[in-house]
C-alpha cells in the first residue's frame, strides 16, 4: 500500500483529514471548556453548561452540514482540481474560524467561529474522501481509505491528548 501511494502521485491526499484534525482535536477540548459555566463557588453550573454545550455542537454541526452543501456549487467530481481547491479553502476556513475563536469577546462570537470552522471541517471531510475515491485504483481503495482514517485518528488522538494536560497546567489565556 505504501509503495502504491508513493507511485500514484496522489498519496499525499491521505493526510488531508489528519492535517485538519490537528485543529479540531484540541478544538473539542477547548470548546467544551469554554462552554462550561462555573458558579460563584467554583462548582460547575451543569444545567447552563449542558445548554451551552448543546449550542456548541449545534453550531459546529450546522457548519459541517452547510460546508459541503455550499461547496457543491463550486466543485464537481468531474473536475478533481475543483475538489482540491475546495479542500484547500476548507483548511483556510477552519484556521480562520479558530483565529476568530481565539479572539472571541463573548460566547455568541465563539459559537459563530465554530459555525465557520464547521464549514471547513465538513467540506474537507467530504471532499478528501471523494478525491480519493476518484483517484485511487479500486483494488487499493479500501486499504488507502483505512490508512487515511488511521492517520486522522492518530493526529486527533495526539493533539487531543496533549491539549487537556496543557490546559490543566494553565497554558491558556483564559483562567
PDB file of C-alpha atoms in Angstrom:
ATOM      1  CA  UNK A   1       0.000   0.000   0.000  1.00  0.00           C
ATOM      2  CA  UNK A   2       2.826   2.432   0.844  1.00  0.00           C
ATOM      3  CA  UNK A   3       4.553   1.748  -2.489  1.00  0.00           C
ATOM      4  CA  UNK A   4       1.282   2.323  -4.307  1.00  0.00           C
ATOM      5  CA  UNK A   5       0.700   5.640  -2.527  1.00  0.00           C
ATOM      6  CA  UNK A   6       4.196   6.865  -3.352  1.00  0.00           C
ATOM      7  CA  UNK A   7       3.935   5.885  -7.001  1.00  0.00           C
ATOM      8  CA  UNK A   8       0.319   7.027  -7.520  1.00  0.00           C
ATOM      9  CA  UNK A   9       1.064  10.738  -7.315  1.00  0.00           C
ATOM     10  CA  UNK A  10      -1.938  11.369  -5.071  1.00  0.00           C
ATOM     11  CA  UNK A  11      -0.787   9.565  -1.941  1.00  0.00           C
ATOM     12  CA  UNK A  12      -0.397  12.815  -0.035  1.00  0.00           C
ATOM     13  CA  UNK A  13      -4.190  13.185  -0.101  1.00  0.00           C
ATOM     14  CA  UNK A  14      -4.456  10.627   2.702  1.00  0.00           C
ATOM     15  CA  UNK A  15      -3.087  13.286   5.069  1.00  0.00           C
ATOM     16  CA  UNK A  16      -5.811  15.901   4.441  1.00  0.00           C
ATOM     17  CA  UNK A  17      -8.097  14.797   7.270  1.00  0.00           C
ATOM     18  CA  UNK A  18      -5.109  14.346   9.582  1.00  0.00           C
ATOM     19  CA  UNK A  19      -3.997  17.906   8.817  1.00  0.00           C
ATOM     20  CA  UNK A  20      -7.379  19.337   9.742  1.00  0.00           C
ATOM     21  CA  UNK A  21      -7.676  17.120  12.807  1.00  0.00           C
ATOM     22  CA  UNK A  22      -4.608  18.886  14.183  1.00  0.00           C
ATOM     23  CA  UNK A  23      -7.054  21.746  14.703  1.00  0.00           C
ATOM     24  CA  UNK A  24     -10.315  20.011  15.542  1.00  0.00           C
ATOM     25  CA  UNK A  25      -8.719  17.567  18.004  1.00  0.00           C
ATOM     26  CA  UNK A  26      -7.778  20.250  20.503  1.00  0.00           C
ATOM     27  CA  UNK A  27     -10.756  22.297  19.351  1.00  0.00           C
ATOM     28  CA  UNK A  28     -13.231  20.000  21.059  1.00  0.00           C
ATOM     29  CA  UNK A  29     -11.260  20.013  24.301  1.00  0.00           C
ATOM     30  CA  UNK A  30     -11.098  23.807  24.284  1.00  0.00           C
ATOM     31  CA  UNK A  31     -14.706  24.206  23.110  1.00  0.00           C
ATOM     32  CA  UNK A  32     -16.028  22.028  25.912  1.00  0.00           C
ATOM     33  CA  UNK A  33     -14.088  24.021  28.484  1.00  0.00           C
ATOM     34  CA  UNK A  34     -15.337  27.315  27.053  1.00  0.00           C
ATOM     35  CA  UNK A  35     -18.913  26.019  27.188  1.00  0.00           C
ATOM     36  CA  UNK A  36     -18.541  25.111  30.863  1.00  0.00           C
ATOM     37  CA  UNK A  37     -20.063  27.657  33.240  1.00  0.00           C
ATOM     38  CA  UNK A  38     -18.845  27.976  36.811  1.00  0.00           C
ATOM     39  CA  UNK A  39     -20.921  29.050  39.784  1.00  0.00           C
ATOM     40  CA  UNK A  40     -19.504  31.711  42.134  1.00  0.00           C
ATOM     41  CA  UNK A  41     -18.301  28.929  44.468  1.00  0.00           C
ATOM     42  CA  UNK A  42     -16.303  27.314  41.630  1.00  0.00           C
ATOM     43  CA  UNK A  43     -18.621  24.361  41.068  1.00  0.00           C
ATOM     44  CA  UNK A  44     -19.997  23.706  37.621  1.00  0.00           C
ATOM     45  CA  UNK A  45     -23.424  25.007  36.686  1.00  0.00           C
ATOM     46  CA  UNK A  46     -24.435  21.761  34.991  1.00  0.00           C
ATOM     47  CA  UNK A  47     -27.716  22.987  33.536  1.00  0.00           C
ATOM     48  CA  UNK A  48     -26.242  26.062  31.865  1.00  0.00           C
ATOM     49  CA  UNK A  49     -23.112  24.146  30.823  1.00  0.00           C
ATOM     50  CA  UNK A  50     -25.240  21.459  29.158  1.00  0.00           C
ATOM     51  CA  UNK A  51     -27.225  24.130  27.315  1.00  0.00           C
ATOM     52  CA  UNK A  52     -24.065  25.856  26.103  1.00  0.00           C
ATOM     53  CA  UNK A  53     -22.515  22.508  25.136  1.00  0.00           C
ATOM     54  CA  UNK A  54     -25.582  21.773  23.033  1.00  0.00           C
ATOM     55  CA  UNK A  55     -25.233  25.162  21.331  1.00  0.00           C
ATOM     56  CA  UNK A  56     -21.544  24.482  20.684  1.00  0.00           C
ATOM     57  CA  UNK A  57     -22.244  21.193  18.907  1.00  0.00           C
ATOM     58  CA  UNK A  58     -25.323  22.592  17.165  1.00  0.00           C
ATOM     59  CA  UNK A  59     -23.383  25.481  15.623  1.00  0.00           C
ATOM     60  CA  UNK A  60     -20.496  23.203  14.651  1.00  0.00           C
ATOM     61  CA  UNK A  61     -22.919  20.677  13.163  1.00  0.00           C
ATOM     62  CA  UNK A  62     -24.754  23.310  11.146  1.00  0.00           C
ATOM     63  CA  UNK A  63     -21.433  24.379   9.672  1.00  0.00           C
ATOM     64  CA  UNK A  64     -20.466  20.788   8.897  1.00  0.00           C
ATOM     65  CA  UNK A  65     -23.758  20.363   7.021  1.00  0.00           C
ATOM     66  CA  UNK A  66     -23.549  23.699   5.246  1.00  0.00           C
ATOM     67  CA  UNK A  67     -19.924  23.437   4.060  1.00  0.00           C
ATOM     68  CA  UNK A  68     -20.214  20.591   1.541  1.00  0.00           C
ATOM     69  CA  UNK A  69     -23.659  21.826   0.511  1.00  0.00           C
ATOM     70  CA  UNK A  70     -22.252  25.213  -0.482  1.00  0.00           C
ATOM     71  CA  UNK A  71     -19.061  23.743  -1.961  1.00  0.00           C
ATOM     72  CA  UNK A  72     -21.167  21.670  -4.359  1.00  0.00           C
ATOM     73  CA  UNK A  73     -21.946  24.906  -6.219  1.00  0.00           C
ATOM     74  CA  UNK A  74     -18.236  25.458  -6.902  1.00  0.00           C
ATOM     75  CA  UNK A  75     -16.923  21.910  -7.239  1.00  0.00           C
ATOM     76  CA  UNK A  76     -17.550  18.898  -9.399  1.00  0.00           C
ATOM     77  CA  UNK A  77     -16.476  15.273  -9.275  1.00  0.00           C
ATOM     78  CA  UNK A  78     -15.729  15.559 -12.996  1.00  0.00           C
ATOM     79  CA  UNK A  79     -13.141  18.276 -12.215  1.00  0.00           C
ATOM     80  CA  UNK A  80     -10.834  16.925  -9.471  1.00  0.00           C
ATOM     81  CA  UNK A  81      -8.893  20.199  -9.375  1.00  0.00           C
ATOM     82  CA  UNK A  82     -12.061  21.903  -8.140  1.00  0.00           C
ATOM     83  CA  UNK A  83     -12.228  19.360  -5.303  1.00  0.00           C
ATOM     84  CA  UNK A  84      -8.603  20.059  -4.405  1.00  0.00           C
ATOM     85  CA  UNK A  85      -9.266  23.793  -4.343  1.00  0.00           C
ATOM     86  CA  UNK A  86     -12.303  23.229  -2.141  1.00  0.00           C
ATOM     87  CA  UNK A  87     -10.158  21.244   0.305  1.00  0.00           C
ATOM     88  CA  UNK A  88      -7.545  24.000   0.450  1.00  0.00           C
ATOM     89  CA  UNK A  89     -10.223  26.634   1.013  1.00  0.00           C
ATOM     90  CA  UNK A  90     -11.742  24.367   3.694  1.00  0.00           C
ATOM     91  CA  UNK A  91      -8.439  24.285   5.582  1.00  0.00           C
ATOM     92  CA  UNK A  92      -8.242  28.089   5.396  1.00  0.00           C
ATOM     93  CA  UNK A  93     -11.813  28.384   6.664  1.00  0.00           C
ATOM     94  CA  UNK A  94     -11.044  26.052   9.558  1.00  0.00           C
ATOM     95  CA  UNK A  95      -7.950  28.014  10.537  1.00  0.00           C
ATOM     96  CA  UNK A  96      -9.686  31.397  10.280  1.00  0.00           C
ATOM     97  CA  UNK A  97     -12.544  30.028  12.377  1.00  0.00           C
ATOM     98  CA  UNK A  98     -10.141  29.167  15.178  1.00  0.00           C
ATOM     99  CA  UNK A  99      -8.389  32.506  14.866  1.00  0.00           C
ATOM    100  CA  UNK A 100     -11.841  34.064  15.314  1.00  0.00           C
ATOM    101  CA  UNK A 101     -12.419  31.789  18.317  1.00  0.00           C
ATOM    102  CA  UNK A 102      -9.130  32.854  19.892  1.00  0.00           C
ATOM    103  CA  UNK A 103     -10.285  36.469  19.773  1.00  0.00           C
ATOM    104  CA  UNK A 104     -13.943  35.868  20.630  1.00  0.00           C
ATOM    105  CA  UNK A 105     -15.112  38.569  23.040  1.00  0.00           C
ATOM    106  CA  UNK A 106     -18.143  36.527  24.116  1.00  0.00           C
ATOM    107  CA  UNK A 107     -19.779  33.125  23.769  1.00  0.00           C
ATOM    108  CA  UNK A 108     -22.001  34.167  20.843  1.00  0.00           C
ATOM    109  CA  UNK A 109     -18.962  35.166  18.800  1.00  0.00           C
ATOM    110  CA  UNK A 110     -17.288  31.881  19.793  1.00  0.00           C
ATOM    111  CA  UNK A 111     -20.338  29.967  18.506  1.00  0.00           C
ATOM    112  CA  UNK A 112     -20.176  31.844  15.195  1.00  0.00           C
ATOM    113  CA  UNK A 113     -16.497  30.958  14.895  1.00  0.00           C
ATOM    114  CA  UNK A 114     -17.385  27.297  15.416  1.00  0.00           C
ATOM    115  CA  UNK A 115     -20.063  27.502  12.755  1.00  0.00           C
ATOM    116  CA  UNK A 116     -17.445  28.932  10.383  1.00  0.00           C
ATOM    117  CA  UNK A 117     -14.894  26.255  11.319  1.00  0.00           C
ATOM    118  CA  UNK A 118     -17.572  23.601  10.852  1.00  0.00           C
ATOM    119  CA  UNK A 119     -17.985  24.722   7.247  1.00  0.00           C
ATOM    120  CA  UNK A 120     -14.307  23.944   6.747  1.00  0.00           C
ATOM    121  CA  UNK A 121     -14.408  20.640   8.642  1.00  0.00           C
ATOM    122  CA  UNK A 122     -17.398  19.311   6.744  1.00  0.00           C
ATOM    123  CA  UNK A 123     -16.087  20.306   3.339  1.00  0.00           C
ATOM    124  CA  UNK A 124     -12.676  18.785   3.929  1.00  0.00           C
ATOM    125  CA  UNK A 125     -14.138  15.587   5.339  1.00  0.00           C
ATOM    126  CA  UNK A 126     -16.464  15.008   2.379  1.00  0.00           C
ATOM    127  CA  UNK A 127     -14.188  16.165  -0.407  1.00  0.00           C
ATOM    128  CA  UNK A 128     -10.963  14.491   0.716  1.00  0.00           C
ATOM    129  CA  UNK A 129     -12.772  11.140   0.674  1.00  0.00           C
ATOM    130  CA  UNK A 130     -14.357  11.923  -2.680  1.00  0.00           C
ATOM    131  CA  UNK A 131     -10.976  12.781  -4.201  1.00  0.00           C
ATOM    132  CA  UNK A 132      -9.508   9.515  -3.001  1.00  0.00           C
ATOM    133  CA  UNK A 133     -12.451   7.573  -4.413  1.00  0.00           C
ATOM    134  CA  UNK A 134     -11.953   9.236  -7.786  1.00  0.00           C
ATOM    135  CA  UNK A 135      -8.173   8.997  -7.954  1.00  0.00           C
ATOM    136  CA  UNK A 136      -7.253   5.703  -6.309  1.00  0.00           C
ATOM    137  CA  UNK A 137      -7.432   2.389  -8.135  1.00  0.00           C
ATOM    138  CA  UNK A 138     -10.470   0.443  -6.928  1.00  0.00           C
ATOM    139  CA  UNK A 139      -8.303  -2.541  -5.962  1.00  0.00           C
ATOM    140  CA  UNK A 140      -6.419  -0.344  -3.467  1.00  0.00           C
ATOM    141  CA  UNK A 141      -9.230   1.951  -2.355  1.00  0.00           C
ATOM    142  CA  UNK A 142     -10.217   0.122   0.836  1.00  0.00           C
ATOM    143  CA  UNK A 143      -6.650  -0.005   2.083  1.00  0.00           C
ATOM    144  CA  UNK A 144      -5.991   3.628   1.186  1.00  0.00           C
ATOM    145  CA  UNK A 145      -9.177   4.828   2.899  1.00  0.00           C
ATOM    146  CA  UNK A 146      -8.298   2.836   6.024  1.00  0.00           C
ATOM    147  CA  UNK A 147      -4.839   4.460   6.065  1.00  0.00           C
ATOM    148  CA  UNK A 148      -6.419   7.894   5.674  1.00  0.00           C
ATOM    149  CA  UNK A 149      -8.678   7.222   8.639  1.00  0.00           C
ATOM    150  CA  UNK A 150      -5.761   5.803  10.640  1.00  0.00           C
ATOM    151  CA  UNK A 151      -3.695   8.980  10.159  1.00  0.00           C
ATOM    152  CA  UNK A 152      -6.724  11.104  11.043  1.00  0.00           C
ATOM    153  CA  UNK A 153      -7.380   9.180  14.284  1.00  0.00           C
ATOM    154  CA  UNK A 154      -3.717   9.262  15.327  1.00  0.00           C
ATOM    155  CA  UNK A 155      -3.406  13.007  14.668  1.00  0.00           C
ATOM    156  CA  UNK A 156      -6.592  13.777  16.582  1.00  0.00           C
ATOM    157  CA  UNK A 157      -5.612  11.468  19.428  1.00  0.00           C
ATOM    158  CA  UNK A 158      -2.204  13.106  19.819  1.00  0.00           C
ATOM    159  CA  UNK A 159      -3.497  16.666  19.707  1.00  0.00           C
ATOM    160  CA  UNK A 160      -6.489  15.969  21.959  1.00  0.00           C
ATOM    161  CA  UNK A 161      -4.328  14.102  24.455  1.00  0.00           C
ATOM    162  CA  UNK A 162      -1.829  16.950  24.577  1.00  0.00           C
ATOM    163  CA  UNK A 163      -4.414  19.725  24.827  1.00  0.00           C
ATOM    164  CA  UNK A 164      -6.101  18.517  28.016  1.00  0.00           C
ATOM    165  CA  UNK A 165      -2.959  18.347  30.164  1.00  0.00           C
ATOM    166  CA  UNK A 166      -1.659  21.628  28.720  1.00  0.00           C
ATOM    167  CA  UNK A 167      -4.958  23.270  29.576  1.00  0.00           C
ATOM    168  CA  UNK A 168      -4.830  21.798  33.082  1.00  0.00           C
ATOM    169  CA  UNK A 169      -1.335  23.222  33.583  1.00  0.00           C
ATOM    170  CA  UNK A 170      -2.591  26.692  32.725  1.00  0.00           C
ATOM    171  CA  UNK A 171      -1.108  27.097  29.256  1.00  0.00           C
ATOM    172  CA  UNK A 172      -4.077  29.139  28.105  1.00  0.00           C
ATOM    173  CA  UNK A 173      -5.094  32.761  28.206  1.00  0.00           C
ATOM    174  CA  UNK A 174      -8.411  32.018  29.916  1.00  0.00           C
ATOM    175  CA  UNK A 175      -8.378  31.435  33.667  1.00  0.00           C
TER     176      UNK A 175
END
